[in-house]
PDB file of C-alpha atoms in Angstrom:
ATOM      1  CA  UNK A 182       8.507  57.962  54.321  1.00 49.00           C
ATOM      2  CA  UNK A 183       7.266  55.301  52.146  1.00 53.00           C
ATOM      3  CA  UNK A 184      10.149  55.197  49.369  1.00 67.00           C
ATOM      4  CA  UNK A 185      12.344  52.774  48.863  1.00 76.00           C
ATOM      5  CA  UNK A 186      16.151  52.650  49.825  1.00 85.00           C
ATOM      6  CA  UNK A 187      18.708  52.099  47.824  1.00 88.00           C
ATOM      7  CA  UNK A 188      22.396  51.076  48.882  1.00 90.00           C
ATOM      8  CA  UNK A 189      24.871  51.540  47.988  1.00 94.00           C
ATOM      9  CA  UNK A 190      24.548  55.653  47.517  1.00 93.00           C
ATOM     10  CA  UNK A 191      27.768  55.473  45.075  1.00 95.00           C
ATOM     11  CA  UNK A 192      29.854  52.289  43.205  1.00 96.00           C
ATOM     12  CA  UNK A 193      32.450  52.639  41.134  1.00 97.00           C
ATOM     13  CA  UNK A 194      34.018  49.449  39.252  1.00 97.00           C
ATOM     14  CA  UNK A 195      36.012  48.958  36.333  1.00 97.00           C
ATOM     15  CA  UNK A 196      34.450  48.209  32.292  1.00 97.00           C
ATOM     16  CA  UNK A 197      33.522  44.543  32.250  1.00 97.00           C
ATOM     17  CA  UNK A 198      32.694  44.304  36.082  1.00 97.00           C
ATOM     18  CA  UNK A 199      29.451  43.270  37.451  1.00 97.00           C
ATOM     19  CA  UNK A 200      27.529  46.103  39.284  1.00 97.00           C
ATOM     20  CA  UNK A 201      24.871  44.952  42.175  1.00 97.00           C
ATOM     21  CA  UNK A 202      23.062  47.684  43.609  1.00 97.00           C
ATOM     22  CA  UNK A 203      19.891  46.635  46.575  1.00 97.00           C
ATOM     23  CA  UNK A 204      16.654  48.332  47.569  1.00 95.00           C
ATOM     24  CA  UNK A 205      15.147  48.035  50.643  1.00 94.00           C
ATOM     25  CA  UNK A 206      11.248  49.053  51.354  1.00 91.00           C
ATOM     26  CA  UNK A 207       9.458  48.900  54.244  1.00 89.00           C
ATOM     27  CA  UNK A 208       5.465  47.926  53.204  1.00 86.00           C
ATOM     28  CA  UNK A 209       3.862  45.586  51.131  1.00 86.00           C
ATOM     29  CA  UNK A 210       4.135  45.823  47.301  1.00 87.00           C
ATOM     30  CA  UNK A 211       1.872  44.882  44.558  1.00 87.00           C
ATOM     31  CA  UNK A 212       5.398  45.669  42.239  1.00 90.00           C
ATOM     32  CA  UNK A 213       9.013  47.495  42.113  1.00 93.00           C
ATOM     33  CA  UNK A 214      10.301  49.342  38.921  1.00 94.00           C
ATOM     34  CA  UNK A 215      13.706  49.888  38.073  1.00 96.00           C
ATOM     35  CA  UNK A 216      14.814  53.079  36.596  1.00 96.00           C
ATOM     36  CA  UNK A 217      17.825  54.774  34.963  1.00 97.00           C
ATOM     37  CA  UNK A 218      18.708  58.489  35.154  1.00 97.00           C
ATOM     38  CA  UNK A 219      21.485  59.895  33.122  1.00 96.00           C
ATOM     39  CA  UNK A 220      23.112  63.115  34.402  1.00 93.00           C
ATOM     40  CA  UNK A 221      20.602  65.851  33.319  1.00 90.00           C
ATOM     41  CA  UNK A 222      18.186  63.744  31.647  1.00 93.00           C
ATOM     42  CA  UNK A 223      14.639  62.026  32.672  1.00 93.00           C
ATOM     43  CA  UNK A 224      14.465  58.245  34.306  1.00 95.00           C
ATOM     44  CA  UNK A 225      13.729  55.645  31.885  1.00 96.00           C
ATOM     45  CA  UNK A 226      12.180  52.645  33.103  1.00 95.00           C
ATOM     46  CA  UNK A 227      14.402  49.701  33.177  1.00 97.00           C
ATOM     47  CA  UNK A 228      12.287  46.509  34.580  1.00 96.00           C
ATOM     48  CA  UNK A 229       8.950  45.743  36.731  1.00 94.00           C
ATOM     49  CA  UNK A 230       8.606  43.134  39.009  1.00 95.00           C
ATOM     50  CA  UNK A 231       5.684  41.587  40.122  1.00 93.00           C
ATOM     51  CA  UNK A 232       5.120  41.069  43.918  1.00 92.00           C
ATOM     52  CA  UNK A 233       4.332  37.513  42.640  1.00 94.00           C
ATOM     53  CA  UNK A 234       7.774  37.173  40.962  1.00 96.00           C
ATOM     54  CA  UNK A 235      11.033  36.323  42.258  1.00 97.00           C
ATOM     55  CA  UNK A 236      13.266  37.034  39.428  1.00 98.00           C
ATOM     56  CA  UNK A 237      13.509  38.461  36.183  1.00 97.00           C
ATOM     57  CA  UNK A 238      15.618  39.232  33.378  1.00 96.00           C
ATOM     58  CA  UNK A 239      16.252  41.769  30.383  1.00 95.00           C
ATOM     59  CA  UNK A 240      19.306  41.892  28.328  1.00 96.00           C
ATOM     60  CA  UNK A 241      22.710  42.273  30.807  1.00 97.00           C
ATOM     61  CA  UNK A 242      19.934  43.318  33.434  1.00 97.00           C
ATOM     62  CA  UNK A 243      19.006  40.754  36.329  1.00 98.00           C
ATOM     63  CA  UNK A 244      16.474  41.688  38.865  1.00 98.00           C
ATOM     64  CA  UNK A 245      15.285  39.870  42.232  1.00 98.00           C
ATOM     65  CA  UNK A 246      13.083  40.381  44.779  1.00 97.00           C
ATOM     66  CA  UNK A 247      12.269  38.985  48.279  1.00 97.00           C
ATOM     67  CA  UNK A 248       9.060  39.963  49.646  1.00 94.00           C
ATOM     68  CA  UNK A 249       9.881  38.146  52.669  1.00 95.00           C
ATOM     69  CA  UNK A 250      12.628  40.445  53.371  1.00 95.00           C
ATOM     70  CA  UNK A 251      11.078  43.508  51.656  1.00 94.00           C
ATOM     71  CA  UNK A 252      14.293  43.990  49.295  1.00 95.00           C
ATOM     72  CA  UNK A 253      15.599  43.869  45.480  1.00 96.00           C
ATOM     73  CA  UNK A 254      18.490  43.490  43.842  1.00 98.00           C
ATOM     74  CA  UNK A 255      19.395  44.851  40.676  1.00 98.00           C
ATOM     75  CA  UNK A 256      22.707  43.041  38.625  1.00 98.00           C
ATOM     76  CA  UNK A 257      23.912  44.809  35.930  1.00 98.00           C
ATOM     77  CA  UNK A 258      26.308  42.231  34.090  1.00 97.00           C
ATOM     78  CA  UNK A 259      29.709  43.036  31.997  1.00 97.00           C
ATOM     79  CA  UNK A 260      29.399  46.892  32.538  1.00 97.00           C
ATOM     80  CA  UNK A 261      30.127  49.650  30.018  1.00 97.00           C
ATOM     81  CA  UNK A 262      30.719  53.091  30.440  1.00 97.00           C
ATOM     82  CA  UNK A 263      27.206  53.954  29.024  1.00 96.00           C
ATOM     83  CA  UNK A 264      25.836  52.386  31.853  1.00 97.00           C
ATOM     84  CA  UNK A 265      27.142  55.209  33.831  1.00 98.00           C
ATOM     85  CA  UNK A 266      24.287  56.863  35.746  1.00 97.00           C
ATOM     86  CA  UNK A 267      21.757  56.979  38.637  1.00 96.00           C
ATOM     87  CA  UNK A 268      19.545  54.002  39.540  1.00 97.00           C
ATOM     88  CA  UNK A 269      16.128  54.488  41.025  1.00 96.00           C
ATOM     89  CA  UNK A 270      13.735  51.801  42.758  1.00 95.00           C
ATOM     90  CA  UNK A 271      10.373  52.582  42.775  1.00 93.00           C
ATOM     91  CA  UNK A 272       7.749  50.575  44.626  1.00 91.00           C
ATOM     92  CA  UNK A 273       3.840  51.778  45.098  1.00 82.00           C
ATOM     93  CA  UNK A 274       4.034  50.539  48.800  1.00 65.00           C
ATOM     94  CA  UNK A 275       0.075  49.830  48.321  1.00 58.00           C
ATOM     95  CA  UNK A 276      -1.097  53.020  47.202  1.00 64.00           C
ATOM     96  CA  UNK A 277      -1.743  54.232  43.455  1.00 69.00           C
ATOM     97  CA  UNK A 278       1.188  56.048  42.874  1.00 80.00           C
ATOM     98  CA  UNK A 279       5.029  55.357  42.989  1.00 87.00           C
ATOM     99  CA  UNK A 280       7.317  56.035  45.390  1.00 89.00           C
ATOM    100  CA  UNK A 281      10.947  56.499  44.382  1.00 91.00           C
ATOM    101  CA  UNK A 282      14.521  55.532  46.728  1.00 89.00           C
ATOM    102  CA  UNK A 283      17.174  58.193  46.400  1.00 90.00           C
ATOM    103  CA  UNK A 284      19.196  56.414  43.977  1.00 93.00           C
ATOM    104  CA  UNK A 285      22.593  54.759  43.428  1.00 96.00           C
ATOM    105  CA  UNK A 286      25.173  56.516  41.592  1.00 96.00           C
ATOM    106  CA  UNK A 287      27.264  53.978  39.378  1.00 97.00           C
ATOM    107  CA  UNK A 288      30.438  54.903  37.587  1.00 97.00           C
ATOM    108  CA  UNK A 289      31.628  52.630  35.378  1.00 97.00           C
ATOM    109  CA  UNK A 290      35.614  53.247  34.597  1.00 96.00           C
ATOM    110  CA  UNK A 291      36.639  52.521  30.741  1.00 94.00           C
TER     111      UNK A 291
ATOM    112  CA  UNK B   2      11.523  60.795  25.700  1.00 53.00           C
ATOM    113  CA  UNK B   3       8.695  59.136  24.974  1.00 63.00           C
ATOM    114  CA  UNK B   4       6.973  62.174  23.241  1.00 93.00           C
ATOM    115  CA  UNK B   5       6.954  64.288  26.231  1.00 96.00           C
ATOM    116  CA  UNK B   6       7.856  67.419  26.188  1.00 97.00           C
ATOM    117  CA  UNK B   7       8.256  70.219  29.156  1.00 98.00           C
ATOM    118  CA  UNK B   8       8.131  74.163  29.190  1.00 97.00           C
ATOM    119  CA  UNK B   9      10.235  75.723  29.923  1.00 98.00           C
ATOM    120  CA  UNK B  10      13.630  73.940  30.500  1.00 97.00           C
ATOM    121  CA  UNK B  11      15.334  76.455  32.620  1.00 97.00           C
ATOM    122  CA  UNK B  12      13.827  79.122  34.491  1.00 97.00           C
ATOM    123  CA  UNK B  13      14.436  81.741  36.627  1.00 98.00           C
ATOM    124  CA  UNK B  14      12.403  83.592  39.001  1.00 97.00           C
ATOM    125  CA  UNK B  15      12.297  86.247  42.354  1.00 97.00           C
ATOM    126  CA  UNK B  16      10.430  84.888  45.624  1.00 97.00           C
ATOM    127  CA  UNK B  17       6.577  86.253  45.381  1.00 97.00           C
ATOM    128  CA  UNK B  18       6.052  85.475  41.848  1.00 97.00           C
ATOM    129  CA  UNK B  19       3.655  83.090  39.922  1.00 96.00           C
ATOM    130  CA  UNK B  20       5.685  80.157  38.085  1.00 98.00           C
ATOM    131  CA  UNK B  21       3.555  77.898  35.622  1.00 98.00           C
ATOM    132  CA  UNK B  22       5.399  74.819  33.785  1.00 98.00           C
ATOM    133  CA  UNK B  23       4.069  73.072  31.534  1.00 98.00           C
ATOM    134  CA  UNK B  24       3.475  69.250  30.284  1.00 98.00           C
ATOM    135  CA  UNK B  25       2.931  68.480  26.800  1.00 98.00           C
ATOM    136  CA  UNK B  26       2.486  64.643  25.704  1.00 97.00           C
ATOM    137  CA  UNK B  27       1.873  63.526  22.206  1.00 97.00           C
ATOM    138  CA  UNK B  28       0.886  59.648  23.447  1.00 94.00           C
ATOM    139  CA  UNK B  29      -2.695  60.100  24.483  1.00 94.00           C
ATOM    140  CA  UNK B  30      -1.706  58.796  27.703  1.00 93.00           C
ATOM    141  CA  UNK B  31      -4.315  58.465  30.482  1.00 92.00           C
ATOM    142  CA  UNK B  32      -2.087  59.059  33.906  1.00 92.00           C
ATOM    143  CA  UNK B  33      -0.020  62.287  34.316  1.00 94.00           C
ATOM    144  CA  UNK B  34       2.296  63.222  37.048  1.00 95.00           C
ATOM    145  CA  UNK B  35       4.276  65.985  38.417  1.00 97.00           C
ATOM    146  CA  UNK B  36       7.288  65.253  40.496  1.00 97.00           C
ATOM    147  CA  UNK B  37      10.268  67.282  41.915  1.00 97.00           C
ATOM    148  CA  UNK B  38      13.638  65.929  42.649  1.00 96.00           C
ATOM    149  CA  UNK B  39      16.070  67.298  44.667  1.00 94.00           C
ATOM    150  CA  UNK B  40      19.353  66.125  46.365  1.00 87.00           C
ATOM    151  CA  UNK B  41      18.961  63.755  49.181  1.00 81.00           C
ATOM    152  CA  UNK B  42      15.124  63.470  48.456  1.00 82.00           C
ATOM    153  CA  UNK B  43      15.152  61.323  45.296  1.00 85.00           C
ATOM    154  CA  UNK B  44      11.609  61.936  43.592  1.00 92.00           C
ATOM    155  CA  UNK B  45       8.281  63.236  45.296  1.00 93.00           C
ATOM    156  CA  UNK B  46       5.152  63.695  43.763  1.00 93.00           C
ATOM    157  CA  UNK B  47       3.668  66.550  44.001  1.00 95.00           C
ATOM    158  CA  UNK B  48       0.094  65.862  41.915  1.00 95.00           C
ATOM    159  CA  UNK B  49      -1.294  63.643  39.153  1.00 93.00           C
ATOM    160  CA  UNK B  50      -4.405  63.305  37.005  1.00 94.00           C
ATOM    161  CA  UNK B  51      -6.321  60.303  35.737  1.00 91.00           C
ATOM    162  CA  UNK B  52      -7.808  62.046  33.048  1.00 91.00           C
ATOM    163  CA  UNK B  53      -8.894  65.885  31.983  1.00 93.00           C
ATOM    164  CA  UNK B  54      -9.544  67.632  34.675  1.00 92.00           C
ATOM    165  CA  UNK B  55      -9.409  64.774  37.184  1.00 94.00           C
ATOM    166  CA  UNK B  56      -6.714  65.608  39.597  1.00 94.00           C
ATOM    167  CA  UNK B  57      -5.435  64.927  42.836  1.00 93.00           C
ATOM    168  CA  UNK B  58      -2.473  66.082  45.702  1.00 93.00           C
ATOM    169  CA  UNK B  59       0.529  63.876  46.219  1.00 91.00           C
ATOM    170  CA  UNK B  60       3.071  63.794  48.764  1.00 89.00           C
ATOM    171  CA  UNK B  61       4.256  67.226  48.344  1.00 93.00           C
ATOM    172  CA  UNK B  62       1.160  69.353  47.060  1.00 95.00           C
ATOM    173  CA  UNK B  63       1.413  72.795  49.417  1.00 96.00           C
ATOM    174  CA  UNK B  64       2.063  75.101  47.493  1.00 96.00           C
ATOM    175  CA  UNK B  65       1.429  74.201  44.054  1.00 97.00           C
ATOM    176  CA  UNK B  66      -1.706  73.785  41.871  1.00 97.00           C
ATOM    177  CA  UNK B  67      -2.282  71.643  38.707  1.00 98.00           C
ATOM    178  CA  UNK B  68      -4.818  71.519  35.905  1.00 97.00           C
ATOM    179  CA  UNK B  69      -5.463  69.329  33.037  1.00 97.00           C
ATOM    180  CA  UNK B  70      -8.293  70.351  30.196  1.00 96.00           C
ATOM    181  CA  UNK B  71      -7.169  68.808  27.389  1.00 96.00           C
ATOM    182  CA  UNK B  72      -5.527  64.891  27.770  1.00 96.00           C
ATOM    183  CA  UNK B  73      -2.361  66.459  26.211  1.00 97.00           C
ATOM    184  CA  UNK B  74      -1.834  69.093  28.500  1.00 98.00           C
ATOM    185  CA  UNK B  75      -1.019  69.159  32.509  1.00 98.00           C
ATOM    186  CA  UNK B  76       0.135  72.836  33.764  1.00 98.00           C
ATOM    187  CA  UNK B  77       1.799  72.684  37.222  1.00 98.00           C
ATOM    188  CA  UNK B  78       1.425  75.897  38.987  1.00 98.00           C
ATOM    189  CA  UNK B  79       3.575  77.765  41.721  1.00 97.00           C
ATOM    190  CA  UNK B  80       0.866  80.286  42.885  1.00 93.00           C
ATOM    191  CA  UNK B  81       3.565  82.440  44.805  1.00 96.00           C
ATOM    192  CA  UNK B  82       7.226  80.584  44.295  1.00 97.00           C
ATOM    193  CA  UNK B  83       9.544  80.605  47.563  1.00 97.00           C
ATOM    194  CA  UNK B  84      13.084  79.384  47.378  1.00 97.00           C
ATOM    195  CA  UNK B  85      12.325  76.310  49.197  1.00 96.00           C
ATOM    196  CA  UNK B  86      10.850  75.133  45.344  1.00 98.00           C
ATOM    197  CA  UNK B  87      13.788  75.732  43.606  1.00 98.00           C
ATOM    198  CA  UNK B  88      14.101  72.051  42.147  1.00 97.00           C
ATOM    199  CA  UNK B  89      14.032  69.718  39.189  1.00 97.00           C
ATOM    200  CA  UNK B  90      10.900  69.122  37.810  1.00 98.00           C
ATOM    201  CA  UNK B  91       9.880  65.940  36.210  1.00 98.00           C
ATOM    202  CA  UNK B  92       6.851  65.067  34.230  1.00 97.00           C
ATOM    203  CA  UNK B  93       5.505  61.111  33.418  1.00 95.00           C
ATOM    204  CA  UNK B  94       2.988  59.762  31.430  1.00 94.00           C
ATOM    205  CA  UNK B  95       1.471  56.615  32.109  1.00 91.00           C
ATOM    206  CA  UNK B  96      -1.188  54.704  30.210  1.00 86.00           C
ATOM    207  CA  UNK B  97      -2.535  51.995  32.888  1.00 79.00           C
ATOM    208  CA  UNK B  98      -1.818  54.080  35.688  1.00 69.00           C
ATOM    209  CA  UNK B  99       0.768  54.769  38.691  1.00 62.00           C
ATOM    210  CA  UNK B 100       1.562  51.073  39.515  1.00 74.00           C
ATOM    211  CA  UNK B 101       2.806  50.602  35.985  1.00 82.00           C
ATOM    212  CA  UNK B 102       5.612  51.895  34.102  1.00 89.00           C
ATOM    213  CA  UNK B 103       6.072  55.632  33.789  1.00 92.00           C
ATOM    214  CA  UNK B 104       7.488  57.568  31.182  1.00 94.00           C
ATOM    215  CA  UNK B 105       9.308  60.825  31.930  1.00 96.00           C
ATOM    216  CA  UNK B 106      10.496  64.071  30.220  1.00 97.00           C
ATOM    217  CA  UNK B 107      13.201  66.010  30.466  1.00 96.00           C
ATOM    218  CA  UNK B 108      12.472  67.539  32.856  1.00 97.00           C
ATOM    219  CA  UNK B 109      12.535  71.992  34.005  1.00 98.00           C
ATOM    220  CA  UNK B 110      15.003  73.329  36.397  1.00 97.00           C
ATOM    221  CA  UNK B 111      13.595  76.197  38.452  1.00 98.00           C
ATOM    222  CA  UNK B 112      15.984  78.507  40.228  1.00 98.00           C
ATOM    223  CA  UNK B 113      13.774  80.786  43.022  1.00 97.00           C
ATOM    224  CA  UNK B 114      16.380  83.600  44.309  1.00 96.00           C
TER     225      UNK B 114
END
């Protein structure tokens, strides 16, 4: 399979914790996408990252990548219970279309 | 959701029988995909089109058939639905294409017994 991998599977930490979660992929990238999937609902794109890039930000979200090492890292900072849901890399692995990890599952305790 | 919108939301069906779902975007969007997701799998796409009635077969294609003849529209088709397809279905939109950011809908869950 081409997809991404995404570890850990589940996290749970406490409101006002900082939640890491890292995607691994295995061939060359022109980008990686973030994306957020609350229970029952569609993903919604979070972040891109270029190939060319090596970090990025958007509000509490912090995103890294190491081509090098073929992984990401996505930091979510001073968690809230909203951000309760499943994360998704997504990388096109060279091709034209995306290819999506299996997800982490955060819960974030209030 | 991005003004997508998918048909039906919840469907059941019996093994042997036609399914057809249905993709409706109000964005004038070039790119549109089908994917499924299931448990363990995360998401795999099954087709896409780069325009009306420009198609073509992703990872998980047997078994299913698309069409697109209008830019709003893209059916997905289970010619003859087994319970091996009983999934989530997701539809995106994209308007530069599949390396860039995709929009999804809802999504239609599809019980085969």
């Amino acid at each position: 399979s081409q997809q991404g991998e995404e570890d850990p599977q589940a996290l749970s930490i406490q409101e006002g914790e900082n939640a890491t979660m890292n995607c691994s992929y295995k061939t060359s990238i022109n980008n990686l996408q973030w994306y957020r999937q609350n229970s029952g609902r569609g993903l919604v794109h979070l972040i891109l990252i270029r190939s060319n890039e090596r970090e990025k930000h958007s509000g509490r979200l912090r995103v890294t990548l190491d081509t090098s090492k073929k992984s990401s890292s996505l930091l979510i900072t001073a968690s809230r219970a909203a951000d309760t849901a499943s994360y998704f890399c997504a990388t096109d692995a060279g091709a034209n279309n995306l290819f999506f990890g299996t997800g982490t599952r955060l819960t974030v305790i209030p | 959701d991005a003004g997508i919108t998918q048909s039906p939301r919840h469907k059941v069906t019996e093994t042997g029988t036609p399914v057809t779902l249905r993709c409706h975007q109000t964005e004038n969007h070039r790119y549109m995909y089908w994917y499924r997701q299931d448990p363990g799998h995360g998401l795999r796409l099954i087709h896409y089109s780069y325009g009306v009635k420009d198609t073509d077969k992703g990872e998980v294609s047997d078994g299913y058939s698309v069409s697109r003849s209008k830019t709003e529209d893209f059916l997905l088709t289970l010619e003859s639905a087994t319970s091996s397809q009983t999934s989530v279905y997701f539809c995106a939109i994209s308007d530069i294409g599949g390396l860039e950011t995709q929009y999804f809908g809802p999504g239609t869950r599809l019980l085969v017994l």
